[in-house]
mmCIF file of C-alpha atoms and ligand atoms in Angstrom:
data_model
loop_
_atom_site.group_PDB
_atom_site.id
_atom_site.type_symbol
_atom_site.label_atom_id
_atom_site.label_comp_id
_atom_site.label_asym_id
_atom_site.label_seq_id
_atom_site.Cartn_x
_atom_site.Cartn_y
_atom_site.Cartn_z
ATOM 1 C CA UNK A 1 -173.499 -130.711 -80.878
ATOM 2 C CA UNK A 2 -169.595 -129.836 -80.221
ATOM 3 C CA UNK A 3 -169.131 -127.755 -82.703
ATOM 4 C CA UNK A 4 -172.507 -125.817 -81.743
ATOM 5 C CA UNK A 5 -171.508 -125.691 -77.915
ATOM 6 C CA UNK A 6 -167.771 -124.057 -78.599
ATOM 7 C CA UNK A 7 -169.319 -121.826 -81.431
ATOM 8 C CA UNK A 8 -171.489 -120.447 -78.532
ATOM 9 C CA UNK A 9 -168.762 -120.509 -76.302
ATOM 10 C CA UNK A 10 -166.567 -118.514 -78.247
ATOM 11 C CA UNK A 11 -169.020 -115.651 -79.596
ATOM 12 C CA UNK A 12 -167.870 -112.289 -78.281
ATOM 13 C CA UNK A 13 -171.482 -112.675 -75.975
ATOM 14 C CA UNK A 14 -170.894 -116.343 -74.715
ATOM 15 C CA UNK A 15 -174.401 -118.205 -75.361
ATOM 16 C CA UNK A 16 -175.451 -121.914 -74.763
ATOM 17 C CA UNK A 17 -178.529 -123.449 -76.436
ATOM 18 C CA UNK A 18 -181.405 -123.495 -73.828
ATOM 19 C CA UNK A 19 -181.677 -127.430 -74.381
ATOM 20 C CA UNK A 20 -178.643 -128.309 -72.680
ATOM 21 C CA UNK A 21 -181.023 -127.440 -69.468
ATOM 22 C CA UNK A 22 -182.412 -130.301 -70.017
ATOM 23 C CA UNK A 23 -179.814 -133.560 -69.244
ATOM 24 C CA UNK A 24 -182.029 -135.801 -66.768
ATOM 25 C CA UNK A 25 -181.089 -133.989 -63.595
ATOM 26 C CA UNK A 26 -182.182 -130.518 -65.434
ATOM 27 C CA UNK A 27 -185.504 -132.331 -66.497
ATOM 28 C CA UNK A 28 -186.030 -133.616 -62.718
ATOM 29 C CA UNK A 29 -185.208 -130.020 -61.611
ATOM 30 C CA UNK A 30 -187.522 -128.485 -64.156
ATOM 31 C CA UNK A 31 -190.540 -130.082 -62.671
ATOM 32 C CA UNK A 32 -189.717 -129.105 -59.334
ATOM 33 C CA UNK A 33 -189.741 -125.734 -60.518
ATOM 34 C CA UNK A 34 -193.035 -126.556 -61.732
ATOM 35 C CA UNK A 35 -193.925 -126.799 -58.168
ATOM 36 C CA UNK A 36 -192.920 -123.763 -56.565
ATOM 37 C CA UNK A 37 -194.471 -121.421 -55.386
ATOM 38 C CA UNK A 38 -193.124 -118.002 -57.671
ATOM 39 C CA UNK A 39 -193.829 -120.530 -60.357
ATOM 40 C CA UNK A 40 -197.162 -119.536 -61.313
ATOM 41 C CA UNK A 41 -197.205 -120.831 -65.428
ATOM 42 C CA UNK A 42 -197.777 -124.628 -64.419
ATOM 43 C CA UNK A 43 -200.500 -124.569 -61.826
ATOM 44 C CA UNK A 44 -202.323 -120.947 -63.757
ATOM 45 C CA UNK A 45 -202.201 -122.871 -67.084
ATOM 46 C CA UNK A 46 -203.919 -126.097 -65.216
ATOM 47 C CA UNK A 47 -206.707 -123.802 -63.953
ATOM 48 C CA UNK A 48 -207.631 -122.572 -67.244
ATOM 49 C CA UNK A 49 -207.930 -125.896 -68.603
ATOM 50 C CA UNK A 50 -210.092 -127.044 -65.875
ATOM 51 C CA UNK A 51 -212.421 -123.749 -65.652
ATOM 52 C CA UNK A 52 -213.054 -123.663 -68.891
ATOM 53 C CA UNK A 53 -212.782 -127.406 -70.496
ATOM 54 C CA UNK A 54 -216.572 -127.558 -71.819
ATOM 55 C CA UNK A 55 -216.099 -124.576 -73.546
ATOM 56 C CA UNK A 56 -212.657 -125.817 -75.007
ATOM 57 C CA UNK A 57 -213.832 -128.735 -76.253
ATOM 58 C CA UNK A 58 -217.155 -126.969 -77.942
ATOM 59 C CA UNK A 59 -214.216 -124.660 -80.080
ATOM 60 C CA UNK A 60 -212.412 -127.566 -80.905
ATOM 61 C CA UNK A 61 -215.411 -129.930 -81.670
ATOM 62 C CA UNK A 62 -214.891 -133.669 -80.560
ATOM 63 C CA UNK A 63 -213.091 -137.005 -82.346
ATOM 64 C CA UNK A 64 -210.115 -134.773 -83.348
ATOM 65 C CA UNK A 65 -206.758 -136.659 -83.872
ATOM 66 C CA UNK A 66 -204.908 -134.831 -80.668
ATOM 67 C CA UNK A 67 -200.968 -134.108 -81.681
ATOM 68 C CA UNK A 68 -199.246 -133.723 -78.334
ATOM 69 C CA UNK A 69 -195.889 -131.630 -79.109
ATOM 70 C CA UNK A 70 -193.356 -132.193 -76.105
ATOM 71 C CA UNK A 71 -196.020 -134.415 -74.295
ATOM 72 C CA UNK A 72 -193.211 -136.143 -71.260
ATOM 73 C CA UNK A 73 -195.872 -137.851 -69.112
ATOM 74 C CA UNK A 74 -198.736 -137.443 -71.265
ATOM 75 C CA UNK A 75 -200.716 -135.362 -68.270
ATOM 76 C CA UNK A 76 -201.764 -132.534 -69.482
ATOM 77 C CA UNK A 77 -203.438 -134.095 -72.453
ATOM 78 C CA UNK A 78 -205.015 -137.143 -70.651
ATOM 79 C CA UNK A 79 -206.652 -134.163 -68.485
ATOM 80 C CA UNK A 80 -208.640 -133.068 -71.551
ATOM 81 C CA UNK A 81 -209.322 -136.744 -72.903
ATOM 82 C CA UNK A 82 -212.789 -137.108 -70.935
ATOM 83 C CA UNK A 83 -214.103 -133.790 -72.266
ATOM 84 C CA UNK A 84 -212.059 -134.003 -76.038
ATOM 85 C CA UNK A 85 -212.852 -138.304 -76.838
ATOM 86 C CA UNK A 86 -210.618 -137.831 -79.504
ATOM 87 C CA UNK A 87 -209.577 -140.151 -82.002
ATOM 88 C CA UNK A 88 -206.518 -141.223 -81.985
ATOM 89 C CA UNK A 89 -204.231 -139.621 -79.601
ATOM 90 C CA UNK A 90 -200.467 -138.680 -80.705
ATOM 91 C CA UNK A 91 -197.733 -137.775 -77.786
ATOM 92 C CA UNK A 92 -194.341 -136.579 -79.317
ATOM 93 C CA UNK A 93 -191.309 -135.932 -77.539
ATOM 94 C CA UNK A 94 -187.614 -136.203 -77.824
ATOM 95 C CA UNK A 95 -187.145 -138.396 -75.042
ATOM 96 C CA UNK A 96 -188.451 -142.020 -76.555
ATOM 97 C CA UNK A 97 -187.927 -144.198 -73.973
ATOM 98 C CA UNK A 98 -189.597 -142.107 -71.152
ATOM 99 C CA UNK A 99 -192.409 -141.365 -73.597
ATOM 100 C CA UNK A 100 -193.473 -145.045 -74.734
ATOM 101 C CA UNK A 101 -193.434 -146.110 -70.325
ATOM 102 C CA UNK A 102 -196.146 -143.100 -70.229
ATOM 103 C CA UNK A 103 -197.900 -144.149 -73.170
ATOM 104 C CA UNK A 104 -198.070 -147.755 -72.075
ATOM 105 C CA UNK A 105 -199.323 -146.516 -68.226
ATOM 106 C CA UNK A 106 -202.327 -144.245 -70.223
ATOM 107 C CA UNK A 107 -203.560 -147.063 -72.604
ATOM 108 C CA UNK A 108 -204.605 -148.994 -69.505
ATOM 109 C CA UNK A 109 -206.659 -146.033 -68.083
ATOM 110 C CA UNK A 110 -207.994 -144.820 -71.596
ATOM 111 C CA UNK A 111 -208.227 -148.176 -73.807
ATOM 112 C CA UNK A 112 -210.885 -146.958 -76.065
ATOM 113 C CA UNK A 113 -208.075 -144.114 -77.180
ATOM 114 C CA UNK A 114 -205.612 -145.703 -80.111
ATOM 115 C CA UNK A 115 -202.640 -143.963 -78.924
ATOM 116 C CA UNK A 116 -199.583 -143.962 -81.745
ATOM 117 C CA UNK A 117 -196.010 -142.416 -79.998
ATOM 118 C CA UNK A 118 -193.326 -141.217 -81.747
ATOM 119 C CA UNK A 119 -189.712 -140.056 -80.769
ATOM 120 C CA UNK A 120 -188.650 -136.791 -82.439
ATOM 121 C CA UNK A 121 -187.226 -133.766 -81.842
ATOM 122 C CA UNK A 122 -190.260 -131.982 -83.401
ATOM 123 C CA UNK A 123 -188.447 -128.117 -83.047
ATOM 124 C CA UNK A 124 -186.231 -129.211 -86.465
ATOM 125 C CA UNK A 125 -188.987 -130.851 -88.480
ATOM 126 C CA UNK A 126 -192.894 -132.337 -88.267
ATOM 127 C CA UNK A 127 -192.785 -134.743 -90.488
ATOM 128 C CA UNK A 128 -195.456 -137.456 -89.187
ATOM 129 C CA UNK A 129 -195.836 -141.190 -89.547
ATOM 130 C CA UNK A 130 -198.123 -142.638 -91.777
ATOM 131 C CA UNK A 131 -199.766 -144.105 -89.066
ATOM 132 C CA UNK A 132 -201.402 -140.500 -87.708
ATOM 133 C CA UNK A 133 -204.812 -139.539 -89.002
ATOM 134 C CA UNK A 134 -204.541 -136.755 -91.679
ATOM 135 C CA UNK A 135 -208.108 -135.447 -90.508
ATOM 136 C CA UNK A 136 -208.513 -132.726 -87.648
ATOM 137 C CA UNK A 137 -205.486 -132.929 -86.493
ATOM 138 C CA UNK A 138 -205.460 -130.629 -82.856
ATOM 139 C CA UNK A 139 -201.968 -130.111 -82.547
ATOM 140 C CA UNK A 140 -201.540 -128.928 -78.762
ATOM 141 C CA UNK A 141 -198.449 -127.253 -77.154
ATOM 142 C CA UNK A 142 -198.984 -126.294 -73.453
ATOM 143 C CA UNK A 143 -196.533 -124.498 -70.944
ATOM 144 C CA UNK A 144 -196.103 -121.493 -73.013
ATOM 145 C CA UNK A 145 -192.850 -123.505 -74.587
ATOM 146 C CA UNK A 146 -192.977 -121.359 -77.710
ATOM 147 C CA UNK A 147 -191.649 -118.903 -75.418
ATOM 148 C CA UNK A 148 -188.487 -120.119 -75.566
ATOM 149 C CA UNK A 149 -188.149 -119.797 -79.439
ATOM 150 C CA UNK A 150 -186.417 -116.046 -80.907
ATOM 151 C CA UNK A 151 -189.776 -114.569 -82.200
ATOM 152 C CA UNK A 152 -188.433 -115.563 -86.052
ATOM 153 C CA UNK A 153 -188.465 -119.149 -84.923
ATOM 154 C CA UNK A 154 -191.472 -118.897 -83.132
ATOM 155 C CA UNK A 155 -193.637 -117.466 -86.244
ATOM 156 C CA UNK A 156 -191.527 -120.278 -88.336
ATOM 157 C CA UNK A 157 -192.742 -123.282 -85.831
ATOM 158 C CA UNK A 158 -196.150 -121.906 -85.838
ATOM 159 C CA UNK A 159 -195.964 -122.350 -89.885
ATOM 160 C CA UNK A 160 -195.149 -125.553 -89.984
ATOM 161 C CA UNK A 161 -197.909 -126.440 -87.565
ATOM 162 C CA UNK A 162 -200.464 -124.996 -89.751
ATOM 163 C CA UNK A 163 -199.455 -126.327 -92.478
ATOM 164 C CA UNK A 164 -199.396 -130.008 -90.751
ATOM 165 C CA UNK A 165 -202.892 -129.078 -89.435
ATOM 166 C CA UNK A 166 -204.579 -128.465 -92.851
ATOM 167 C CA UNK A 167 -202.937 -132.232 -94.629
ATOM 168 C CA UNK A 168 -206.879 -133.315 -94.424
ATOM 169 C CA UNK A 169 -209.614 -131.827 -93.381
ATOM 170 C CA UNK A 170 -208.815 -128.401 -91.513
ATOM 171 C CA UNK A 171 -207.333 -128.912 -87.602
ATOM 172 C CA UNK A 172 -206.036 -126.513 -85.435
ATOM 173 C CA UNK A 173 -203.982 -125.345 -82.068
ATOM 174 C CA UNK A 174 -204.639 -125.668 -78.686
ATOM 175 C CA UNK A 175 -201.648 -123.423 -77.213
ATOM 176 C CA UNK A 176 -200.850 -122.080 -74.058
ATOM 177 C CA UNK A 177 -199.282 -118.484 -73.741
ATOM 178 C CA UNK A 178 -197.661 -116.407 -71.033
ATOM 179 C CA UNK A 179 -198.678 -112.859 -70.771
ATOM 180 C CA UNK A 180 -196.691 -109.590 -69.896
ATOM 181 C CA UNK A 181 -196.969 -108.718 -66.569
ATOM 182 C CA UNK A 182 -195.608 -107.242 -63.598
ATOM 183 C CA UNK A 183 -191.562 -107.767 -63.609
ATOM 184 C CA UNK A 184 -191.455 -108.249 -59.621
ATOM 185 C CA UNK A 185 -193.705 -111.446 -60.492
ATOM 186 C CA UNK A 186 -191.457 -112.546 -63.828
ATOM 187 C CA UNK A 187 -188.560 -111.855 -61.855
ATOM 188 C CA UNK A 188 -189.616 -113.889 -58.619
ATOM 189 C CA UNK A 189 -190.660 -116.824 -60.905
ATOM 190 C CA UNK A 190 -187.645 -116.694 -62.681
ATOM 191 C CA UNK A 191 -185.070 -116.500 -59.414
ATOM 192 C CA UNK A 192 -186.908 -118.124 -56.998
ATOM 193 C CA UNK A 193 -186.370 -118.254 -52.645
ATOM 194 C CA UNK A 194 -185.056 -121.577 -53.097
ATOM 195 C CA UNK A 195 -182.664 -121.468 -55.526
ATOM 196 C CA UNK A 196 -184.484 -124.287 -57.753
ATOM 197 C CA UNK A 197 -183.923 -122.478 -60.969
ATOM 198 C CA UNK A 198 -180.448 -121.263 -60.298
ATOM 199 C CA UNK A 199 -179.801 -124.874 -59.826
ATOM 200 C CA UNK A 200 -182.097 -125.937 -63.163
ATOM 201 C CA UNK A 201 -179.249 -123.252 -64.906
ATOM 202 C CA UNK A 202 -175.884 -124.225 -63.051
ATOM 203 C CA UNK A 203 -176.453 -127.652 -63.880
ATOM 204 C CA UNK A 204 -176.563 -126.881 -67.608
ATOM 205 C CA UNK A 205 -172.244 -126.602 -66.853
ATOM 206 C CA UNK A 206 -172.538 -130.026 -65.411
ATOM 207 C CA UNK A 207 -174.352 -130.768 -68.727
ATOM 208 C CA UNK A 208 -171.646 -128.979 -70.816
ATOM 209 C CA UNK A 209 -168.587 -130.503 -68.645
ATOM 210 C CA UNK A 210 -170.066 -134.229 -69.630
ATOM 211 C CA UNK A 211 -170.714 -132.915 -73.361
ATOM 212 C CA UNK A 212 -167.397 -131.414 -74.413
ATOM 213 C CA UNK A 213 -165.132 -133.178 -71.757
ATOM 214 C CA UNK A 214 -165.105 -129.187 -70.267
ATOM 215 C CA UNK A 215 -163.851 -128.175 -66.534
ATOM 216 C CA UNK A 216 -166.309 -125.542 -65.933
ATOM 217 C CA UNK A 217 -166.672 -125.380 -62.321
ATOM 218 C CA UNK A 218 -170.509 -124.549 -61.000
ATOM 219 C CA UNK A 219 -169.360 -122.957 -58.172
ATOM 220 C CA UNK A 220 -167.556 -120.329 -60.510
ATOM 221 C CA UNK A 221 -170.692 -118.728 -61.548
ATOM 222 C CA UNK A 222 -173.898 -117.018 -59.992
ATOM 223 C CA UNK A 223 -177.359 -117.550 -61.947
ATOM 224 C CA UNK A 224 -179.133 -114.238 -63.279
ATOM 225 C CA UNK A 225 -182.671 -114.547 -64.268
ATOM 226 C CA UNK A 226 -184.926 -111.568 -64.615
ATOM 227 C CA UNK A 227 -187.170 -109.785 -67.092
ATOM 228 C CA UNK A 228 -186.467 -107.320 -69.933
ATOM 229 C CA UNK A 229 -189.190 -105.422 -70.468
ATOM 230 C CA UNK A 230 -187.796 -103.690 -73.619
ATOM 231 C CA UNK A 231 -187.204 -106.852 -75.299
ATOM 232 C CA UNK A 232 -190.713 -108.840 -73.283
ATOM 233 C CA UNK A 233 -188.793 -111.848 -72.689
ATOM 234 C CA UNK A 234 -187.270 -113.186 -69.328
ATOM 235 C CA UNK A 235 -183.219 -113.519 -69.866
ATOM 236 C CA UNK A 236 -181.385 -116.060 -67.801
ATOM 237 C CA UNK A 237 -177.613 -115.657 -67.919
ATOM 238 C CA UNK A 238 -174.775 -117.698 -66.048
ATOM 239 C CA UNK A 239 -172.253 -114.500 -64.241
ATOM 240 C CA UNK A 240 -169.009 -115.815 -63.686
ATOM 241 C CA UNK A 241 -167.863 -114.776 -59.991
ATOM 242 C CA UNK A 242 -164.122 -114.100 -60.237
ATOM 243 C CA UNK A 243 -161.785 -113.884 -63.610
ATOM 244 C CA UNK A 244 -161.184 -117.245 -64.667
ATOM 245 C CA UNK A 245 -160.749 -120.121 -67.459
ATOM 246 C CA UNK A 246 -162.468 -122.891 -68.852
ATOM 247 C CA UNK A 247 -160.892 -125.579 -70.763
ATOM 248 C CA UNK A 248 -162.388 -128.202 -73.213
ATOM 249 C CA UNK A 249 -161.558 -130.892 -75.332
ATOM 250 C CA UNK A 250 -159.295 -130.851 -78.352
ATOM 251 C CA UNK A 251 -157.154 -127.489 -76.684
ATOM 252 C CA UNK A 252 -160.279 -125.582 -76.635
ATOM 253 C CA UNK A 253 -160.682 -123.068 -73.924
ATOM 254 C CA UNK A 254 -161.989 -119.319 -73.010
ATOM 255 C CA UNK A 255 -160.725 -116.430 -70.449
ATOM 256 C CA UNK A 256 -164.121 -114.902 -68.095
ATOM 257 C CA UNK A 257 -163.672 -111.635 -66.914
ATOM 258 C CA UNK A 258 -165.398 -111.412 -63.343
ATOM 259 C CA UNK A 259 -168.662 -110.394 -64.105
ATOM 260 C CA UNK A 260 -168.848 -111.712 -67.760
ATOM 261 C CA UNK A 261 -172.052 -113.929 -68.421
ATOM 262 C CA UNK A 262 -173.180 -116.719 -70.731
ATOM 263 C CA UNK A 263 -176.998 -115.860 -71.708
ATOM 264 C CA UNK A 264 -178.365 -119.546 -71.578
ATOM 265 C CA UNK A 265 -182.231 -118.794 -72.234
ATOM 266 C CA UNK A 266 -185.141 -116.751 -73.381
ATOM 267 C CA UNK A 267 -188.247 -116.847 -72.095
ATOM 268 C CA UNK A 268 -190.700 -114.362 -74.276
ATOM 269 C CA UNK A 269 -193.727 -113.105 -72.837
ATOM 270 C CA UNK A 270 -196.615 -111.940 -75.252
ATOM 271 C CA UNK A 271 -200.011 -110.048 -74.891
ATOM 272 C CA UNK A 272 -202.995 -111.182 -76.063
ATOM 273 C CA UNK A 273 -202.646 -108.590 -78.988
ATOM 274 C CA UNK A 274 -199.558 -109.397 -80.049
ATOM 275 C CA UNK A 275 -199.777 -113.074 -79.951
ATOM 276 C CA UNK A 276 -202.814 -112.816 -82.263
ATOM 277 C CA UNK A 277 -201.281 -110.655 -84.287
ATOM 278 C CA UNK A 278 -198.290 -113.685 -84.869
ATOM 279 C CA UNK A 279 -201.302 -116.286 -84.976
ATOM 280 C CA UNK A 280 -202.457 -114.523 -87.983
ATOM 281 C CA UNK A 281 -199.069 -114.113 -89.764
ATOM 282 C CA UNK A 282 -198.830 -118.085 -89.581
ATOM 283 C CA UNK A 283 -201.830 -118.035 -91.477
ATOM 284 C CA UNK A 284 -204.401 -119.338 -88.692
ATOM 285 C CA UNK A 285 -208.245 -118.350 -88.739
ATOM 286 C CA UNK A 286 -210.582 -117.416 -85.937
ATOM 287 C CA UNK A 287 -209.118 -117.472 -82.561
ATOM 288 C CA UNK A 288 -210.588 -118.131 -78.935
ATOM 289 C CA UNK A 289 -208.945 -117.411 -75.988
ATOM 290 C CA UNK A 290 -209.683 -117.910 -71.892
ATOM 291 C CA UNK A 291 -207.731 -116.787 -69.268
ATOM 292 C CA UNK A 292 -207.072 -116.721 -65.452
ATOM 293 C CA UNK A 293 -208.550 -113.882 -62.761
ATOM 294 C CA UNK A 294 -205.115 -112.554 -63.357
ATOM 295 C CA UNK A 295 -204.856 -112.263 -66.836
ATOM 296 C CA UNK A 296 -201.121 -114.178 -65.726
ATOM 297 C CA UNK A 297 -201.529 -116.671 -69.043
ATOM 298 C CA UNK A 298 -204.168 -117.866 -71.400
ATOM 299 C CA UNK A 299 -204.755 -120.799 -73.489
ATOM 300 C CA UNK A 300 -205.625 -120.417 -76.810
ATOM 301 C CA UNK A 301 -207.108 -122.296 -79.910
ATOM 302 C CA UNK A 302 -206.898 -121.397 -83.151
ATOM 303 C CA UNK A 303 -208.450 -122.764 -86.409
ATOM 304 C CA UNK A 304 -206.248 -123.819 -89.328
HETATM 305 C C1 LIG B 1 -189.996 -124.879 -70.575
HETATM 306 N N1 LIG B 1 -190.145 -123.416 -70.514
HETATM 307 C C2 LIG B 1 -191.480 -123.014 -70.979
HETATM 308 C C3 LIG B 1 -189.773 -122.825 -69.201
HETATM 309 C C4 LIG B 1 -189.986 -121.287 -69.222
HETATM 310 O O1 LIG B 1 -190.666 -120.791 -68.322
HETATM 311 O O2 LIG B 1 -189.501 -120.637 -70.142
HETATM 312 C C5 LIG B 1 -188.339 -123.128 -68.832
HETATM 313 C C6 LIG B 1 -187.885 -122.461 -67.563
HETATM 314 N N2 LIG B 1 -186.797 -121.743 -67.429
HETATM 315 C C7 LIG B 1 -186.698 -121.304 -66.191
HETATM 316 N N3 LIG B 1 -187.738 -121.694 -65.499
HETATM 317 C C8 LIG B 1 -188.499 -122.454 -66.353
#
């Protein structure tokens, strides 16, 4: 984790791994950026679900085993468990601890669902217990998180999900996706009135400071977040205000010219198109797709 944080430091283009956003302030901070208002992913993606459940859960057939990558509190799945029944329901996330509390909470409100948890950090590998069904596995991945992958990554991921999907018989994806769209709108939801997200980004040097025993000062820089269209992603970037110097652990340190940034995230956008076009080259089937009045984000399932 050292190593990887000065390596970034150091590049001629300073970068820092998008999941140091995510210490427990930047989680807290993340979900109140689910709740603003230029945040439109969170609540659009909910809708979708909603609208269109019963036609959902006729694509993806009921009593599937549901795989629920990144699955926090578990409520974004348990939304779809009255329409879905399915089998034997499978939250994964990094964060144990916080995940087995949720888990516990849901078995009480959904005890005819054998729920099996498991703490990993599914991004580097999904290798799965014993314990989960081999049989129609529905691996789901809301919030349009793939976005933050490089598009290599991204097609990579979506590999190893199909190939997890297919161990029995054949599964699938239930995925949500954020579309292209105006860059006012991606650049609003990305830097908002508030300053929610500036503060979800500046804290990541808090983050860094505890890491690598660093003295980065928040104060030093100004957040950046705002959409390349060339490239369809949103960039967010950390500016630093004046020239200056940050020191680490073990003599480490770097000169900032004024104006010099650290690019801390990508946020890719996709069209409907394009992101079919990937789906394919992962080696999924047939493909359904609903989507908002908007056409802001869709959810998507595809067949193994
Ligand atoms: C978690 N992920 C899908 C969010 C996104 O929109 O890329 C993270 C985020 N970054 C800034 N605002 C939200």
């Amino acid at each position: 984790m050292r190593e990887e944080l000065q390596q970034g430091l150091m590049a001629e283009r300073a970068g820092i791994s998008p999941k140091y956003l995510y210490d427990a302030l930047g989680s807290r901070l993340f979900e109140a950026i689910c709740e603003l208002p230029e945040y439109y992913p969170t609540r659009t993606e909910a809708q979708i679900m909603a609208r269109h459940q019963q036609d959902i859960a006729t694509a993806i057939g009921l009593g599937v085993t549901m795989i629920d990558l990144g699955a926090g509190n578990c409520a974004k799945a348990a939304r779809l468990f009255p329409v879905l029944h399915p089998r034997q329901y499978v939250p994964v996330d990094i964060s144990g601890d916080f995940l087995s509390q949720a888990v516990n909470d849901l078995r009480q409100k959904f005890p005819d669902i054998p729920m099996h948890d498991v703490a990993m950090d599914f991004s580097a590998e999904l290798n799965l217990p014993a314990a989960v069904g081999r049989d129609r596995r529905l691996f789901f991945y809301p919030g349009s998180s793939l976005g933050n992958f490089a598009p290599e990554q991204a097609l990579e991921f979506l590999r190893r999900i199909r190939h997890a999907s297919e161990v029995g018989e054949a599964g699938g994806l239930l995925i949500g996706i954020d579309l292209v769209k105006d860059s006012k709108v991606l650049d609003a939801a990305y830097d908002d009135e508030l300053g929610v997200t500036a503060a979800f980004n500046l804290n990541m040097l808090n983050h860094v400071n505890r890491l690598l025993e660093a003295d980065f000062n928040p104060r030093d820089w100004q957040h950046h977040g705002f959409f390349n269209a060339e490239l369809q992603r949103v960039e967010m970037h950390l500016e630093a205000r004046r020239d200056l110097q940050v020191r680490w652990a073990d003599g480490g340190r770097r000169v900032f010219r004024q104006h010099e940034r650290i690019h801390t995230e990508n946020s890719y956008k996709f069209t409907p198109e394009g992101f079919e076009a990937l789906l394919q080259q992962a080696g999924f089937g047939d493909c359904q797709m609903w989507f908002d009045e908007r056409r802001w984000f869709m959810v998507c399932h595809a067949r193994a």
